[in-house]
Short mmCIF file of C-alpha atoms in Angstrom, two decimals:
data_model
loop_
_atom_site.label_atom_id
_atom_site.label_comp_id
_atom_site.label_asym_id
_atom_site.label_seq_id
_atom_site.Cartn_x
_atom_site.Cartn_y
_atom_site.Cartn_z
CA UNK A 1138 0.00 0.00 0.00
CA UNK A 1139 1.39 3.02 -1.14
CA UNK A 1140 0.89 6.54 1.34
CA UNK A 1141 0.57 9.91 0.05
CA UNK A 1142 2.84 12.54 0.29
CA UNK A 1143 1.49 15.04 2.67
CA UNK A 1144 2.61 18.25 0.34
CA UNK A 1145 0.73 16.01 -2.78
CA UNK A 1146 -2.64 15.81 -0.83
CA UNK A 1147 -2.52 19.47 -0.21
CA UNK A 1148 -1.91 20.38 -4.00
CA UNK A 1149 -4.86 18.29 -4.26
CA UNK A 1150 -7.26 19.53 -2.27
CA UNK A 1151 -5.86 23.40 -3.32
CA UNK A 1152 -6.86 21.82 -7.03
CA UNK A 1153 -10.12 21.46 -5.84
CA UNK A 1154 -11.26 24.13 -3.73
CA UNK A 1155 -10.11 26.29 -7.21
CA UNK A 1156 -12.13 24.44 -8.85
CA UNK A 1157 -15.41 24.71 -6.64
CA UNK A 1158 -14.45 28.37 -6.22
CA UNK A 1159 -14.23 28.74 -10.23
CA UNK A 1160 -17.72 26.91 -10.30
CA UNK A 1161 -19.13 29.32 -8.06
CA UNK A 1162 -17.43 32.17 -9.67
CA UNK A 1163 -19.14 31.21 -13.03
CA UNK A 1164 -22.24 30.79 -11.36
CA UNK A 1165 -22.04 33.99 -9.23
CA UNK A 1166 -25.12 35.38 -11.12
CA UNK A 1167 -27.29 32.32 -11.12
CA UNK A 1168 -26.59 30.72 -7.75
CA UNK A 1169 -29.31 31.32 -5.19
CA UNK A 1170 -28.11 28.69 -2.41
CA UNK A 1171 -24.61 28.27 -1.12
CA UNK A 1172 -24.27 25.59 2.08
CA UNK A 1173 -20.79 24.54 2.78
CA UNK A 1174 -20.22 22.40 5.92
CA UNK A 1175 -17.15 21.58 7.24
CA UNK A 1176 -18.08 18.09 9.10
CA UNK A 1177 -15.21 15.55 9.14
CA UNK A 1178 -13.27 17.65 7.54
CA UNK A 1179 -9.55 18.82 8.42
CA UNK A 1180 -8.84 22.62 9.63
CA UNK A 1181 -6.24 23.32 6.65
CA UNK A 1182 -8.35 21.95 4.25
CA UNK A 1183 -11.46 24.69 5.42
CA UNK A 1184 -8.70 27.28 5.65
CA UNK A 1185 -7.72 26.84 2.25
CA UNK A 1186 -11.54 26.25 0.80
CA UNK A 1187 -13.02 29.64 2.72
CA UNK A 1188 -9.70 31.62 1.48
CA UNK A 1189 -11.00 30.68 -1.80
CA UNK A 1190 -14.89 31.01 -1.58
CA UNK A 1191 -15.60 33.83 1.13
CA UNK A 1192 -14.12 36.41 -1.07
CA UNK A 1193 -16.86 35.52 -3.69
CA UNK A 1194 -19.57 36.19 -1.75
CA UNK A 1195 -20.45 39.69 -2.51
CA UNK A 1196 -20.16 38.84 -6.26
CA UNK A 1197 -23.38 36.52 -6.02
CA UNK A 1198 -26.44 38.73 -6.28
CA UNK A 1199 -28.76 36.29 -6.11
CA UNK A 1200 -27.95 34.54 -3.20
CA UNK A 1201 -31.09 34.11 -1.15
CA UNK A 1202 -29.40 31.09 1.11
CA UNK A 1203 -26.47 30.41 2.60
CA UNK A 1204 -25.49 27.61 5.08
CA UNK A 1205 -22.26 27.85 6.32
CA UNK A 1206 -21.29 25.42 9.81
CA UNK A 1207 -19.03 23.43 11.42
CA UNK A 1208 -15.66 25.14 10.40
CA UNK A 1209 -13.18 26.95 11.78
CA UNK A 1210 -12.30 30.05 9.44
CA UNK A 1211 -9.44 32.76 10.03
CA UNK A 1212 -9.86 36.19 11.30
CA UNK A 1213 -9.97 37.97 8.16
CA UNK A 1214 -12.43 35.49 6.39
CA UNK A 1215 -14.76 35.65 9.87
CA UNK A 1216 -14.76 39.35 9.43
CA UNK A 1217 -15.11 39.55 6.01
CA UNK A 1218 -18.38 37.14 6.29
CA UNK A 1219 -19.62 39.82 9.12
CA UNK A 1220 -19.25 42.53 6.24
CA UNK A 1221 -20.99 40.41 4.10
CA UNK A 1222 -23.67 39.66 5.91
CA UNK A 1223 -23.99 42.96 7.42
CA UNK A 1224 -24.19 45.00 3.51
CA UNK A 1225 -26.05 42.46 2.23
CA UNK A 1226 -30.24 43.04 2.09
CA UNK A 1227 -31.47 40.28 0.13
CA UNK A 1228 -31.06 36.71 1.53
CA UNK A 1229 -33.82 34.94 2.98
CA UNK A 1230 -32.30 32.58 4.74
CA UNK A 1231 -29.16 32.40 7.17
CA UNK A 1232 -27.67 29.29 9.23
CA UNK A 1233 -23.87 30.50 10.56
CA UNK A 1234 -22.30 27.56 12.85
CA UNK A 1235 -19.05 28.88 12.91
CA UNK A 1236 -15.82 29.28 15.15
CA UNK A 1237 -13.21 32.21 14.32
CA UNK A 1238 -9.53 31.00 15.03
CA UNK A 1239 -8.69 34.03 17.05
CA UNK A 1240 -11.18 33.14 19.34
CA UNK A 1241 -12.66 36.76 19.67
CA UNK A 1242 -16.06 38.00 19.41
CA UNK A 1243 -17.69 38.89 15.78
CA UNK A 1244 -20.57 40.56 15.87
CA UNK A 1245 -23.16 40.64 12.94
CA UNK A 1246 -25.36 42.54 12.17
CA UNK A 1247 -28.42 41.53 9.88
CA UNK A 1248 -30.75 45.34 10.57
CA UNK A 1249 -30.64 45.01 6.75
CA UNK A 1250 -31.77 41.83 5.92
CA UNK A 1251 -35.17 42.89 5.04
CA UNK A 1252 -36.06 39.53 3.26
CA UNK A 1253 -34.44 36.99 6.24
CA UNK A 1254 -37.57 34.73 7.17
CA UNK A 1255 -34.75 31.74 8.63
CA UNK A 1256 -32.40 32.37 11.06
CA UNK A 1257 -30.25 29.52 13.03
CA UNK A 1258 -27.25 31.08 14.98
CA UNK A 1259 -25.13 27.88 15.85
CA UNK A 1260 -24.03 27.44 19.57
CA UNK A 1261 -23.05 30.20 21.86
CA UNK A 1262 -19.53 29.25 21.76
CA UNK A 1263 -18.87 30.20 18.17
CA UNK A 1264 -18.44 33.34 19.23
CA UNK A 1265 -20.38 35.04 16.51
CA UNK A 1266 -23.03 37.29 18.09
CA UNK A 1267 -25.93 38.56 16.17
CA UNK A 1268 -26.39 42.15 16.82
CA UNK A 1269 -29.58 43.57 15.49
CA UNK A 1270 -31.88 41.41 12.83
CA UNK A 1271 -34.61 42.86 11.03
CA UNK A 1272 -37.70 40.66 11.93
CA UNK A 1273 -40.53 42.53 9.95
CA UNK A 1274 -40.21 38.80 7.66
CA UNK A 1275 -38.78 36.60 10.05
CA UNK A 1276 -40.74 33.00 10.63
CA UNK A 1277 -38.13 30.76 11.74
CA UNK A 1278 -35.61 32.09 14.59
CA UNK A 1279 -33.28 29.18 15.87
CA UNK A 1280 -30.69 29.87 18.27
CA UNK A 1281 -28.35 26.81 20.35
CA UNK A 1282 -26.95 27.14 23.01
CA UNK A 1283 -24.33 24.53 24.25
CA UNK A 1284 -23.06 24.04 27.72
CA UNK A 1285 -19.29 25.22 28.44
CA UNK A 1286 -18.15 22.42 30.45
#
């Protein structure tokens, strides 16, 4: 049985979050529904995929969901998702389930999400806070909250 070279499965997996990233990037005024989940999967390999895909996200007009838990992102992409979600008025539904690396507070603000009828704000200890939400629309508010033990 033959292993892989450590540096080889990273060129990989770079290889592919391009690709998804070019896939979304050619979709950018189509796509209405963006979930990515980061279950199973190894930090370096999220780093990588999120430096690729969260700088997209104000390029897709259209978006009306977006799913975005278990994973561990950077600083800069955490805050950058803030500002996203913060300037953007038109998605409908949100589900963040996310943990910043620097292990400081983000807060979001979603005052302008006019359209938001979902919410789910993954467990307390994510460390994302949701500041102000604009419930005029709102139906479905979820909110978890885990134990610190």
């Amino acid at each position: 049985m033959r292993l892989l070279n450590a540096k080889y499965v990273g060129t990989i997996i770079d290889e592919i979050n391009k690709s998804v990233a070019e896939t979304i990037t050619i979709n950018a005024s189509t796509l209405k529904s963006l979930s990515l989940s980061g279950s199973g999967v190894d930090t370096g390999s999220l780093y990588s995929f999120c430096k690729h895909v969260i700088p997209l996200l104000p390029s897709l007009n259209n978006l009306v969901a977006i799913e975005m838990k278990y994973i561990t992102m950077s600083h800069g992409d955490t805050s950058r998702l803030c500002k996203f979600l913060k300037g953007t008025s038109h998605l409908e539904q949100i589900h963040i389930d996310i943990n910043c690396k620097c292990r400081n507070d983000h807060n979001v603000d979603l005052s302008k999400q006019q359209q938001l009828q979902y919410l789910d704000v993954g467990p307390i200890y994510t460390r994302m806070f949701v500041t102000d939400i604009d419930t005029v629309n709102l139906e479905v508010l979820k909110c978890s909250i885990i134990k610190n033990t």
